PDB file of C-alpha atoms in Angstrom:
ATOM      1  CA  MET A   1      -0.727   6.526 -16.322  1.00  0.00           C
ATOM      2  CA  SER A   2      -1.671   4.139 -13.611  1.00  0.00           C
ATOM      3  CA  ARG A   3      -2.351   5.881 -10.091  1.00  0.00           C
ATOM      4  CA  ILE A   4      -0.804   4.300  -7.019  1.00  0.00           C
ATOM      5  CA  LEU A   5      -1.611   5.158  -3.423  1.00  0.00           C
ATOM      6  CA  LEU A   6       1.336   4.637  -0.983  1.00  0.00           C
ATOM      7  CA  ILE A   7       0.496   4.419   2.632  1.00  0.00           C
ATOM      8  CA  GLU A   8       3.913   4.524   4.397  1.00  0.00           C
ATOM      9  CA  ASP A   9       4.953   6.421   7.585  1.00  0.00           C
ATOM     10  CA  ASP A  10       8.581   5.421   7.252  1.00  0.00           C
ATOM     11  CA  VAL A  11      10.266   8.677   5.217  1.00  0.00           C
ATOM     12  CA  ASN A  12      13.023   7.006   3.866  1.00  0.00           C
ATOM     13  CA  SER A  13      11.212   3.951   2.616  1.00  0.00           C
ATOM     14  CA  ARG A  14       8.347   6.336   1.432  1.00  0.00           C
ATOM     15  CA  ASP A  15      10.942   8.551  -0.509  1.00  0.00           C
ATOM     16  CA  VAL A  16      12.671   5.442  -2.167  1.00  0.00           C
ATOM     17  CA  TYR A  17       9.031   3.793  -3.251  1.00  0.00           C
ATOM     18  CA  VAL A  18       7.995   7.303  -4.544  1.00  0.00           C
ATOM     19  CA  GLU A  19      11.270   7.694  -6.845  1.00  0.00           C
ATOM     20  CA  VAL A  20      11.368   4.219  -8.108  1.00  0.00           C
ATOM     21  CA  LEU A  21       7.669   4.363  -8.960  1.00  0.00           C
ATOM     22  CA  LYS A  22       7.496   7.534 -10.622  1.00  0.00           C
ATOM     23  CA  GLN A  23      10.771   6.834 -12.797  1.00  0.00           C
ATOM     24  CA  ALA A  24       8.610   3.610 -13.792  1.00  0.00           C
ATOM     25  CA  GLY A  25       5.801   5.860 -15.000  1.00  0.00           C
ATOM     26  CA  PHE A  26       3.361   5.682 -12.097  1.00  0.00           C
ATOM     27  CA  GLU A  27       1.540   8.515 -10.688  1.00  0.00           C
ATOM     28  CA  VAL A  28       1.900   8.339  -6.706  1.00  0.00           C
ATOM     29  CA  GLU A  29       0.275  10.041  -4.068  1.00  0.00           C
ATOM     30  CA  ILE A  30       1.117   9.441  -0.458  1.00  0.00           C
ATOM     31  CA  ALA A  31      -0.225   9.245   2.968  1.00  0.00           C
ATOM     32  CA  SER A  32       1.861   8.947   5.983  1.00  0.00           C
ATOM     33  CA  ASP A  33      -0.379   7.484   8.439  1.00  0.00           C
ATOM     34  CA  GLY A  34      -3.444   5.048   8.596  1.00  0.00           C
ATOM     35  CA  GLU A  35      -6.256   7.746   9.041  1.00  0.00           C
ATOM     36  CA  GLU A  36      -5.092   9.719   6.077  1.00  0.00           C
ATOM     37  CA  GLY A  37      -4.487   6.524   4.073  1.00  0.00           C
ATOM     38  CA  LEU A  38      -8.149   5.246   4.922  1.00  0.00           C
ATOM     39  CA  GLU A  39      -9.406   8.659   3.717  1.00  0.00           C
ATOM     40  CA  LYS A  40      -7.680   8.500   0.253  1.00  0.00           C
ATOM     41  CA  VAL A  41      -8.732   4.589   0.019  1.00  0.00           C
ATOM     42  CA  ARG A  42     -12.477   5.631   0.854  1.00  0.00           C
ATOM     43  CA  LYS A  43     -12.160   8.117  -2.140  1.00  0.00           C
ATOM     44  CA  GLY A  44     -11.115   5.248  -4.438  1.00  0.00           C
ATOM     45  CA  GLY A  45      -9.964   5.410  -7.920  1.00  0.00           C
ATOM     46  CA  TRP A  46      -6.617   3.925  -7.422  1.00  0.00           C
ATOM     47  CA  ASP A  47      -5.031   1.526  -9.551  1.00  0.00           C
ATOM     48  CA  ALA A  48      -2.992  -0.219  -6.874  1.00  0.00           C
ATOM     49  CA  ILE A  49      -2.496   0.407  -3.094  1.00  0.00           C
ATOM     50  CA  LEU A  50       0.914  -0.080  -1.411  1.00  0.00           C
ATOM     51  CA  LEU A  51      -0.039  -0.354   2.339  1.00  0.00           C
ATOM     52  CA  ASP A  52       2.617  -0.692   5.121  1.00  0.00           C
ATOM     53  CA  VAL A  53       0.970  -2.842   7.873  1.00  0.00           C
ATOM     54  CA  MET A  54       2.638  -0.705  10.834  1.00  0.00           C
ATOM     55  CA  LEU A  55       1.291   2.607  10.912  1.00  0.00           C
ATOM     56  CA  PRO A  56       0.450   5.391  13.363  1.00  0.00           C
ATOM     57  CA  LYS A  57      -3.163   6.123  14.221  1.00  0.00           C
ATOM     58  CA  LEU A  58      -4.525   3.297  12.228  1.00  0.00           C
ATOM     59  CA  ASP A  59      -2.701   0.323  11.244  1.00  0.00           C
ATOM     60  CA  GLY A  60      -2.784  -1.434   7.891  1.00  0.00           C
ATOM     61  CA  LEU A  61      -4.988  -4.231   8.950  1.00  0.00           C
ATOM     62  CA  GLY A  62      -7.531  -1.592  10.560  1.00  0.00           C
ATOM     63  CA  ILE A  63      -7.604  -0.151   6.936  1.00  0.00           C
ATOM     64  CA  LEU A  64      -8.579  -3.281   5.197  1.00  0.00           C
ATOM     65  CA  ALA A  65     -11.349  -3.869   7.869  1.00  0.00           C
ATOM     66  CA  GLU A  66     -12.597  -0.413   7.557  1.00  0.00           C
ATOM     67  CA  ARG A  67     -12.706  -0.816   3.535  1.00  0.00           C
ATOM     68  CA  LYS A  68     -14.655  -3.906   3.693  1.00  0.00           C
ATOM     69  CA  LYS A  69     -17.231  -2.389   6.078  1.00  0.00           C
ATOM     70  CA  SER A  70     -17.583   0.805   3.704  1.00  0.00           C
ATOM     71  CA  PRO A  71     -16.726   0.351   0.162  1.00  0.00           C
ATOM     72  CA  PRO A  72     -14.888   3.393  -1.330  1.00  0.00           C
ATOM     73  CA  GLU A  73     -16.765   5.846  -3.815  1.00  0.00           C
ATOM     74  CA  LYS A  74     -14.420   4.563  -6.706  1.00  0.00           C
ATOM     75  CA  THR A  75     -13.397   1.258  -7.098  1.00  0.00           C
ATOM     76  CA  ASN A  76      -9.848   0.563  -6.315  1.00  0.00           C
ATOM     77  CA  GLY A  77      -7.201  -1.928  -7.776  1.00  0.00           C
ATOM     78  CA  PRO A  78      -5.421  -4.434  -5.693  1.00  0.00           C
ATOM     79  CA  ILE A  79      -3.818  -3.977  -2.317  1.00  0.00           C
ATOM     80  CA  LEU A  80      -0.154  -5.016  -1.612  1.00  0.00           C
ATOM     81  CA  LEU A  81       0.892  -5.272   2.018  1.00  0.00           C
ATOM     82  CA  LEU A  82       4.528  -3.959   3.033  1.00  0.00           C
ATOM     83  CA  THR A  83       5.801  -5.680   5.981  1.00  0.00           C
ATOM     84  CA  ASN A  84       8.993  -5.830   8.055  1.00  0.00           C
ATOM     85  CA  LEU A  85       8.306  -9.612   8.752  1.00  0.00           C
ATOM     86  CA  SER A  86       8.336 -12.315   6.006  1.00  0.00           C
ATOM     87  CA  HIS A  87       6.241 -15.054   8.294  1.00  0.00           C
ATOM     88  CA  ASP A  88       4.188 -12.766   9.995  1.00  0.00           C
ATOM     89  CA  PRO A  89       0.558 -14.002  11.002  1.00  0.00           C
ATOM     90  CA  VAL A  90      -0.592 -10.498  10.500  1.00  0.00           C
ATOM     91  CA  ILE A  91      -0.006 -11.256   6.489  1.00  0.00           C
ATOM     92  CA  LYS A  92      -2.302 -14.089   6.535  1.00  0.00           C
ATOM     93  CA  GLU A  93      -4.804 -11.800   8.336  1.00  0.00           C
ATOM     94  CA  GLY A  94      -4.258  -9.195   5.736  1.00  0.00           C
ATOM     95  CA  LEU A  95      -4.790 -11.439   2.585  1.00  0.00           C
ATOM     96  CA  ASP A  96      -8.234 -12.468   4.509  1.00  0.00           C
ATOM     97  CA  LEU A  97      -9.208  -9.088   4.729  1.00  0.00           C
ATOM     98  CA  GLY A  98      -8.859  -8.479   1.140  1.00  0.00           C
ATOM     99  CA  ALA A  99      -4.906  -7.764   0.311  1.00  0.00           C
ATOM    100  CA  LYS A 100      -3.966  -9.403  -2.716  1.00  0.00           C
ATOM    101  CA  ASP A 101      -0.431 -10.019  -1.814  1.00  0.00           C
ATOM    102  CA  ALA A 102       2.475  -9.045   0.415  1.00  0.00           C
ATOM    103  CA  ILE A 103       6.146  -8.260   0.017  1.00  0.00           C
ATOM    104  CA  THR A 104       8.866  -8.014   3.038  1.00  0.00           C
ATOM    105  CA  LYS A 105      10.281  -4.679   2.406  1.00  0.00           C
ATOM    106  CA  SER A 106      14.010  -5.924   3.285  1.00  0.00           C
ATOM    107  CA  ASP A 107      13.680  -8.302   0.565  1.00  0.00           C
ATOM    108  CA  ILE A 108      12.384  -5.800  -2.132  1.00  0.00           C
ATOM    109  CA  THR A 109      14.607  -4.143  -4.742  1.00  0.00           C
ATOM    110  CA  PRO A 110      13.485  -1.161  -6.622  1.00  0.00           C
ATOM    111  CA  ASP A 111      13.375  -3.502  -9.720  1.00  0.00           C
ATOM    112  CA  LYS A 112      11.254  -6.254  -7.754  1.00  0.00           C
ATOM    113  CA  LEU A 113       9.087  -3.674  -6.538  1.00  0.00           C
ATOM    114  CA  VAL A 114       7.923  -2.170  -9.883  1.00  0.00           C
ATOM    115  CA  GLU A 115       7.687  -5.698 -11.209  1.00  0.00           C
ATOM    116  CA  LYS A 116       5.396  -6.682  -8.568  1.00  0.00           C
ATOM    117  CA  VAL A 117       3.192  -3.493  -8.980  1.00  0.00           C
ATOM    118  CA  LYS A 118       2.936  -3.859 -12.846  1.00  0.00           C
ATOM    119  CA  SER A 119       1.955  -7.726 -12.444  1.00  0.00           C
ATOM    120  CA  LEU A 120      -0.893  -6.484  -9.820  1.00  0.00           C
ATOM    121  CA  ILE A 121      -2.261  -3.894 -12.015  1.00  0.00           C
TER     122      ILE A 121
END
């Protein structure tokens, strides 16, 4: 079973993503802010990480930058940025910092989310 780390502060979005991913057979663990997310990223061992860009305490770009400075204990799979803005320069910055891809939250359906995660793993 593939292990997914979901770093998302919006409770409604988080609940939907968790439900959809679990139904698709993934094991999902959550972090609700950037500091908690970074701690879990540093431990490593995730098959994929879904990372919200806008987070309290430490944003998604901060997590990507910190990850580059100190690699995780166990290797992580690809990181998928979750964003509300489709043409945001933040996406390019996130990709430059090591994210594999980005999805716009308003455009993603449950099926597309599962398909995207499966394609990354």
